[in-house]
Short mmCIF file of C-alpha atoms and ligand atoms in Angstrom, two decimals:
data_model
loop_
_atom_site.label_atom_id
_atom_site.label_comp_id
_atom_site.label_asym_id
_atom_site.label_seq_id
_atom_site.Cartn_x
_atom_site.Cartn_y
_atom_site.Cartn_z
CA MET E 8 0.00 0.00 0.00
CA THR E 9 1.54 3.30 -1.04
CA ASN E 10 -0.17 5.35 1.62
CA THR E 11 -1.52 3.75 4.78
CA ASN E 12 -3.11 7.06 5.79
CA LEU E 13 -5.75 6.29 3.18
CA GLN E 14 -6.76 3.19 5.16
CA ASP E 15 -6.80 4.84 8.58
CA TYR E 16 -7.88 8.46 8.43
CA SER E 17 -10.77 10.38 6.92
CA HIS E 18 -9.95 12.03 3.65
CA LYS E 19 -11.49 12.99 0.35
CA ARG E 20 -10.59 11.52 -3.00
CA TYR E 21 -10.73 13.27 -6.35
CA ASN E 22 -12.70 11.82 -9.24
CA ILE E 23 -10.60 12.68 -12.29
CA LEU E 24 -13.50 11.93 -14.64
CA THR E 25 -16.08 14.25 -13.07
CA GLY E 26 -13.95 16.76 -11.15
CA GLU E 27 -15.89 15.94 -7.97
CA TRP E 28 -14.80 14.67 -4.56
CA VAL E 29 -15.91 11.74 -2.39
CA LEU E 30 -15.45 11.72 1.40
CA VAL E 31 -13.89 8.48 2.73
CA SER E 32 -14.13 7.58 6.44
CA PRO E 33 -12.21 4.28 6.85
CA HIS E 34 -12.21 4.41 10.66
CA ARG E 35 -15.99 3.95 10.60
CA ALA E 36 -15.65 0.67 8.69
CA LYS E 37 -13.85 -0.79 11.72
CA ARG E 38 -17.16 -0.96 13.52
CA PRO E 39 -18.27 -4.59 14.01
CA TRP E 40 -19.41 -6.18 10.76
CA GLN E 41 -23.07 -7.08 11.25
CA GLY E 42 -25.84 -8.61 9.26
CA GLN E 43 -23.83 -10.62 6.79
CA ASN E 44 -25.68 -13.85 7.59
CA GLU E 45 -29.17 -12.52 7.11
CA ALA E 46 -31.49 -14.86 5.25
CA VAL E 47 -32.15 -13.99 1.63
CA SER E 48 -35.01 -15.15 -0.50
CA ASN E 49 -33.36 -16.75 -3.52
CA GLU E 50 -36.59 -17.62 -5.24
CA LYS E 51 -35.99 -19.39 -8.53
CA ARG E 52 -37.80 -17.75 -11.39
CA PRO E 53 -39.25 -19.81 -14.27
CA SER E 54 -37.54 -19.67 -17.69
CA TYR E 55 -40.79 -18.38 -19.16
CA ASP E 56 -43.44 -16.20 -17.51
CA GLU E 57 -46.69 -15.73 -19.39
CA THR E 58 -47.32 -12.41 -17.61
CA CYS E 59 -43.90 -10.94 -18.55
CA TYR E 60 -44.05 -8.38 -21.37
CA LEU E 61 -40.42 -9.11 -22.30
CA CYS E 62 -40.64 -12.88 -22.70
CA ALA E 63 -40.56 -14.24 -26.26
CA GLY E 64 -43.95 -14.61 -27.92
CA ASN E 65 -45.76 -12.45 -25.35
CA THR E 66 -47.87 -9.39 -26.14
CA ARG E 67 -46.71 -6.00 -24.88
CA ILE E 68 -49.10 -3.36 -23.50
CA ASN E 69 -49.25 -1.55 -26.85
CA GLY E 70 -50.50 -4.73 -28.52
CA GLU E 71 -47.26 -5.67 -30.29
CA VAL E 72 -46.19 -9.30 -30.02
CA ASN E 73 -42.55 -10.12 -29.20
CA PRO E 74 -40.98 -12.47 -31.73
CA LYS E 75 -39.75 -15.90 -30.61
CA TYR E 76 -36.26 -14.43 -30.19
CA THR E 77 -33.35 -16.70 -29.33
CA ASP E 78 -30.61 -14.33 -28.04
CA ALA E 79 -30.75 -10.53 -27.70
CA PHE E 80 -33.91 -8.70 -28.81
CA VAL E 81 -34.43 -4.94 -29.18
CA PHE E 82 -37.56 -2.82 -29.45
CA THR E 83 -38.37 0.88 -29.16
CA ASN E 84 -39.63 1.68 -25.66
CA ASP E 85 -43.42 1.81 -25.60
CA PHE E 86 -43.32 4.41 -22.80
CA ALA E 87 -40.22 6.36 -23.78
CA ALA E 88 -38.90 9.25 -21.69
CA LEU E 89 -37.69 10.87 -24.90
CA GLN E 90 -39.51 11.03 -28.20
CA LYS E 91 -38.18 11.55 -31.69
CA ASP E 92 -40.85 13.84 -33.06
CA SER E 93 -41.71 16.05 -30.12
CA LYS E 94 -41.91 19.84 -30.48
CA THR E 95 -38.69 21.88 -30.62
CA PHE E 96 -38.61 25.00 -28.45
CA ALA E 97 -36.57 27.03 -25.97
CA VAL E 98 -37.49 29.12 -22.93
CA ASN E 99 -35.21 32.02 -21.98
CA ASP E 100 -37.34 34.03 -19.60
CA GLY E 101 -34.95 35.85 -17.29
CA LEU E 102 -33.63 33.18 -14.96
CA LEU E 103 -36.13 30.61 -16.20
CA VAL E 104 -34.27 28.57 -18.80
CA ALA E 105 -35.43 25.44 -20.60
CA GLN E 106 -35.04 23.74 -23.92
CA SER E 107 -36.81 20.94 -25.68
CA GLU E 108 -35.12 17.53 -25.84
CA THR E 109 -35.75 14.83 -28.38
CA GLY E 110 -34.48 11.30 -28.57
CA ILE E 111 -35.09 7.61 -29.09
CA CYS E 112 -35.35 5.06 -26.26
CA LYS E 113 -34.98 1.33 -26.73
CA VAL E 114 -35.21 -1.80 -24.62
CA VAL E 115 -32.65 -4.59 -25.05
CA CYS E 116 -33.60 -8.06 -23.81
CA PHE E 117 -30.38 -9.91 -23.02
CA SER E 118 -31.82 -13.42 -23.25
CA PRO E 119 -35.18 -15.10 -23.88
CA ASP E 120 -34.67 -16.95 -20.59
CA HIS E 121 -36.73 -15.09 -17.96
CA SER E 122 -34.80 -16.71 -15.09
CA LYS E 123 -31.32 -15.53 -16.08
CA SER E 124 -29.21 -12.44 -15.48
CA LEU E 125 -25.88 -11.50 -17.09
CA ALA E 126 -24.23 -13.38 -14.18
CA ASP E 127 -25.92 -16.61 -15.30
CA MET E 128 -24.99 -16.20 -18.96
CA THR E 129 -21.79 -17.46 -20.61
CA PRO E 130 -19.30 -14.99 -22.14
CA LYS E 131 -20.41 -16.26 -25.56
CA GLU E 132 -24.03 -15.40 -24.71
CA ILE E 133 -23.01 -11.98 -23.32
CA GLU E 134 -20.99 -11.38 -26.50
CA LYS E 135 -24.29 -11.36 -28.44
CA VAL E 136 -25.54 -8.59 -26.13
CA VAL E 137 -22.33 -6.63 -26.80
CA PHE E 138 -22.80 -7.02 -30.57
CA THR E 139 -26.39 -5.79 -30.14
CA TRP E 140 -25.18 -2.72 -28.20
CA GLN E 141 -22.71 -2.02 -31.01
CA LYS E 142 -25.36 -2.32 -33.73
CA GLU E 143 -27.84 -0.11 -31.87
CA PHE E 144 -25.14 2.46 -31.07
CA LYS E 145 -24.16 2.58 -34.76
CA ASP E 146 -27.74 2.92 -36.00
CA LEU E 147 -28.64 5.63 -33.47
CA ALA E 148 -25.38 7.53 -34.04
CA GLU E 149 -26.17 7.81 -37.75
CA ASN E 150 -29.22 9.90 -36.87
CA SER E 151 -28.20 13.58 -37.14
CA ASP E 152 -30.46 14.55 -34.21
CA ILE E 153 -28.80 12.04 -31.88
CA ASN E 154 -25.62 13.37 -30.27
CA TYR E 155 -25.32 10.98 -27.35
CA VAL E 156 -26.25 7.34 -26.74
CA GLN E 157 -26.58 6.07 -23.16
CA ILE E 158 -26.57 2.29 -22.71
CA PHE E 159 -27.51 1.14 -19.20
CA GLU E 160 -29.09 -1.56 -17.06
CA ASN E 161 -31.12 -1.31 -13.86
CA LYS E 162 -30.98 -4.66 -12.14
CA GLY E 163 -33.07 -5.61 -9.12
CA ALA E 164 -36.20 -4.32 -7.44
CA VAL E 165 -34.05 -2.29 -5.02
CA MET E 166 -32.88 -0.27 -8.06
CA GLY E 167 -36.47 0.33 -9.09
CA CYS E 168 -36.43 -2.25 -11.85
CA SER E 169 -40.01 -3.31 -12.41
CA ASN E 170 -39.39 -6.47 -14.43
CA PRO E 171 -36.89 -9.23 -13.48
CA HIS E 172 -36.51 -10.39 -17.11
CA PRO E 173 -32.84 -9.77 -18.07
CA HIS E 174 -32.84 -6.50 -19.98
CA GLY E 175 -31.26 -3.09 -20.29
CA GLN E 176 -32.10 0.16 -22.00
CA ILE E 177 -30.66 2.61 -24.48
CA TRP E 178 -31.64 6.26 -24.23
CA SER E 179 -30.30 8.45 -27.03
CA GLN E 180 -30.75 12.19 -27.28
CA SER E 181 -29.72 15.45 -28.90
CA THR E 182 -27.66 16.87 -26.00
CA LEU E 183 -25.17 15.54 -23.44
CA PRO E 184 -26.64 14.48 -20.07
CA ASN E 185 -25.01 15.90 -16.89
CA GLU E 186 -22.64 13.02 -16.03
CA VAL E 187 -21.41 12.73 -19.61
CA ASP E 188 -20.95 16.48 -19.89
CA LYS E 189 -18.67 16.47 -16.81
CA LYS E 190 -16.60 13.58 -18.14
CA ASN E 191 -16.40 15.18 -21.57
CA THR E 192 -14.97 18.38 -20.08
CA GLN E 193 -12.48 16.64 -17.78
CA GLN E 194 -11.16 14.33 -20.52
CA LEU E 195 -10.94 17.16 -23.05
CA ASN E 196 -9.01 19.43 -20.68
CA TYR E 197 -6.55 16.63 -19.89
CA PHE E 198 -6.13 15.68 -23.52
CA ASN E 199 -5.51 19.25 -24.61
CA LYS E 200 -2.92 19.72 -21.88
CA ASN E 201 -1.12 16.36 -22.07
CA ASN E 202 -1.94 15.06 -25.53
CA SER E 203 -2.86 11.70 -24.04
CA SER E 204 -5.91 9.90 -22.68
CA LEU E 205 -6.91 10.70 -19.08
CA LEU E 206 -8.36 7.25 -18.46
CA GLY E 207 -5.53 5.54 -20.38
CA ASP E 208 -2.94 7.23 -18.18
CA TYR E 209 -4.96 6.39 -15.06
CA LEU E 210 -5.19 2.75 -16.13
CA ALA E 211 -1.41 2.59 -16.64
CA GLN E 212 -0.91 3.86 -13.07
CA GLU E 213 -3.41 1.34 -11.65
CA LEU E 214 -1.84 -1.56 -13.56
CA GLU E 215 1.53 -0.61 -12.15
CA LYS E 216 0.26 -0.38 -8.56
CA GLN E 217 -2.02 -3.46 -8.68
CA GLU E 218 -3.92 -2.24 -5.62
CA ARG E 219 -7.40 -1.83 -7.07
CA ILE E 220 -7.40 -4.37 -9.93
CA ILE E 221 -9.99 -7.15 -9.64
CA PHE E 222 -9.46 -8.87 -12.97
CA GLU E 223 -7.73 -8.38 -16.29
CA ASN E 224 -7.47 -10.19 -19.61
CA ASP E 225 -5.54 -9.16 -22.73
CA GLU E 226 -7.91 -6.33 -23.60
CA PHE E 227 -9.85 -5.26 -20.50
CA VAL E 228 -9.36 -4.42 -16.83
CA VAL E 229 -11.98 -4.62 -14.07
CA LEU E 230 -11.08 -2.34 -11.16
CA VAL E 231 -12.50 -0.39 -8.26
CA PRO E 232 -11.81 3.23 -9.18
CA PHE E 233 -9.74 5.17 -6.63
CA TRP E 234 -12.66 7.61 -6.26
CA ALA E 235 -15.46 5.00 -6.05
CA VAL E 236 -18.58 6.22 -4.23
CA TRP E 237 -20.72 3.08 -3.96
CA PRO E 238 -19.33 0.42 -1.57
CA PHE E 239 -18.69 -2.12 -4.35
CA GLU E 240 -18.53 0.18 -7.34
CA THR E 241 -16.42 -1.15 -10.23
CA MET E 242 -15.38 -0.09 -13.69
CA ILE E 243 -14.48 -2.05 -16.84
CA VAL E 244 -11.92 -0.21 -18.96
CA PRO E 245 -10.48 -1.21 -22.36
CA LYS E 246 -6.67 -1.32 -22.34
CA LYS E 247 -6.54 0.14 -25.85
CA HIS E 248 -7.55 3.75 -26.29
CA GLN E 249 -11.06 3.59 -27.77
CA ALA E 250 -13.54 6.47 -27.96
CA ASN E 251 -16.64 4.32 -28.26
CA ILE E 252 -17.73 0.68 -28.40
CA LEU E 253 -17.57 0.60 -32.21
CA ASP E 254 -13.77 0.74 -31.89
CA MET E 255 -13.95 -2.72 -30.32
CA SER E 256 -13.18 -5.69 -32.63
CA ALA E 257 -15.20 -8.92 -32.51
CA GLU E 258 -12.31 -10.56 -30.65
CA GLN E 259 -12.21 -7.73 -28.12
CA ALA E 260 -16.00 -7.99 -27.71
CA LEU E 261 -15.61 -11.53 -26.38
CA GLN E 262 -12.98 -10.35 -23.89
CA TYR E 263 -15.29 -7.55 -22.82
CA ALA E 264 -18.07 -10.12 -22.38
CA GLU E 265 -15.70 -12.17 -20.22
CA ALA E 266 -15.01 -9.12 -18.02
CA ILE E 267 -18.77 -8.53 -17.58
CA SER E 268 -19.23 -12.20 -16.74
CA VAL E 269 -16.44 -12.20 -14.14
CA ILE E 270 -17.62 -9.14 -12.22
CA THR E 271 -21.35 -9.99 -12.28
CA LYS E 272 -20.61 -13.53 -11.03
CA ALA E 273 -18.40 -12.15 -8.24
CA TYR E 274 -21.16 -9.72 -7.28
CA ASP E 275 -23.69 -12.55 -6.95
CA LYS E 276 -21.28 -14.48 -4.70
CA LEU E 277 -20.51 -11.49 -2.47
CA PHE E 278 -23.76 -11.60 -0.48
CA ASN E 279 -25.12 -14.83 -1.97
CA THR E 280 -27.87 -13.02 -3.81
CA SER E 281 -28.75 -11.85 -7.31
CA PHE E 282 -26.77 -8.64 -6.86
CA PRO E 283 -28.64 -5.42 -7.74
CA TYR E 284 -26.89 -2.58 -9.56
CA SER E 285 -27.16 0.12 -12.14
CA SER E 286 -24.53 -0.28 -14.84
CA GLY E 287 -23.85 1.92 -17.81
CA ILE E 288 -21.41 2.66 -20.59
CA HIS E 289 -20.00 6.15 -20.90
CA GLN E 290 -18.57 6.88 -24.31
CA ALA E 291 -17.87 9.64 -26.82
CA PRO E 292 -20.74 11.80 -28.06
CA THR E 293 -22.12 10.93 -31.50
CA ASP E 294 -21.92 14.52 -32.69
CA GLY E 295 -19.81 13.82 -35.78
CA ASN E 296 -16.55 14.95 -34.14
CA GLU E 297 -13.59 12.65 -33.65
CA ASN E 298 -13.67 13.01 -29.82
CA LYS E 299 -10.17 11.58 -29.45
CA HIS E 300 -10.12 12.63 -25.78
CA TRP E 301 -12.76 10.01 -24.94
CA HIS E 302 -11.85 6.60 -23.48
CA TRP E 303 -15.06 4.58 -23.13
CA HIS E 304 -15.75 2.57 -19.98
CA MET E 305 -18.52 0.73 -18.18
CA SER E 306 -19.39 1.43 -14.53
CA PHE E 307 -21.34 -0.66 -12.04
CA TYR E 308 -23.03 1.18 -9.16
CA PRO E 309 -24.42 -1.41 -6.72
CA PRO E 310 -26.41 -0.13 -3.71
CA LEU E 311 -25.69 -2.97 -1.26
CA LEU E 312 -23.54 -2.16 1.77
CA ARG E 313 -22.92 -5.13 4.06
CA SER E 314 -25.43 -7.82 3.17
CA ALA E 315 -28.16 -8.67 0.70
CA THR E 316 -30.58 -6.70 2.84
CA VAL E 317 -28.56 -3.69 3.93
CA LYS E 318 -28.62 -0.94 1.33
CA LYS E 319 -26.57 2.23 1.23
CA PHE E 320 -28.66 5.38 1.12
CA MET E 321 -27.44 8.62 -0.40
CA VAL E 322 -29.01 10.91 2.19
CA GLY E 323 -28.20 13.66 4.68
CA TYR E 324 -24.63 14.86 4.16
CA GLU E 325 -24.56 13.18 0.78
CA MET E 326 -27.55 15.17 -0.44
CA PHE E 327 -26.26 18.43 0.97
CA GLY E 328 -22.48 17.97 0.85
CA SER E 329 -20.65 15.19 -0.94
CA PRO E 330 -20.98 11.42 -1.35
CA GLN E 331 -19.36 9.53 1.52
CA ARG E 332 -18.19 5.97 2.06
CA ASP E 333 -16.78 3.96 4.99
CA ILE E 334 -15.18 0.84 3.49
CA THR E 335 -12.26 1.94 1.30
CA ALA E 336 -11.92 1.10 -2.38
CA GLU E 337 -8.94 -1.11 -1.47
CA SER E 338 -10.96 -3.15 1.05
CA ALA E 339 -13.72 -3.64 -1.52
CA VAL E 340 -11.16 -4.91 -4.04
CA LYS E 341 -9.89 -7.53 -1.59
CA MET E 342 -13.42 -8.79 -0.92
CA LEU E 343 -14.31 -9.01 -4.61
CA ARG E 344 -10.98 -10.50 -5.68
CA ASP E 345 -11.37 -13.31 -3.14
CA LEU E 346 -14.55 -14.37 -4.93
CA LEU E 347 -13.05 -14.94 -8.40
ZN1 LIG X 419 -39.74 -12.60 -19.12
#
């Protein structure tokens, strides 16, 4: 460990990608570890549920019938938050500022098997999901009104996911959302100053230190970022400098699928439960520019704290001040690495 102070004393860590800070209070994690043996309902779901609107062959609320799909299946969200043909307008009324936003939202079913999650799928099966993300990203990016494509998954009822069928979403829109805008600025400033990739240089430092690496193969690294906020937050980063997922070859896609498989399986083992999380891919805008400063990556933000039933809440100081964590990134790495 380069600096034991980081394991013993309260401090704040800088998130190079957003320019924000997280408060870390490691002394609080030395409180007795409780609740890890709480009983969890690991109810086994059926492979097909006739009431599920995502299962193959079933009818969705708008009357459309899902095909008898065999791997990944995509459709335009029937209740989209963004719509392609909504009215364009702007409000600039003194300090009251607003602008219209258009976009296209899709749903991606990962598997026809209602009972599975990414953790239960093989890398070869996950590879098909990755290829689907690539195809959808490419198609959406070709639309001149679409300048950013957000791929994400909400897994688990605790994350507000209403349907357990394995699926994610793609929301694409004309402007950059807040988180992407921050990362765009930070990466651009670094690139302009150093003529190299912010995340690439960070990855090189992490690979040298080997303190926060959970897993790596030839093309990808799974790590707990130095500035992680969520107790078991992780990030998958390509070793090669790639602005978006279209830069990934078919061979690299399988290695990426392996990385997803490894971390989701470890998560499920951590508290012996189907581990809830929000995951998402941050990548270069699709605004027609080269965006060489961008290094795409996938983050997992799981809410669980010390057992399948103890959730971390972002409340109080975190709403009014900064995010805060007790267990350090380095302790989380040790726990996750032991499960591989
Ligand atoms: Zn289903």
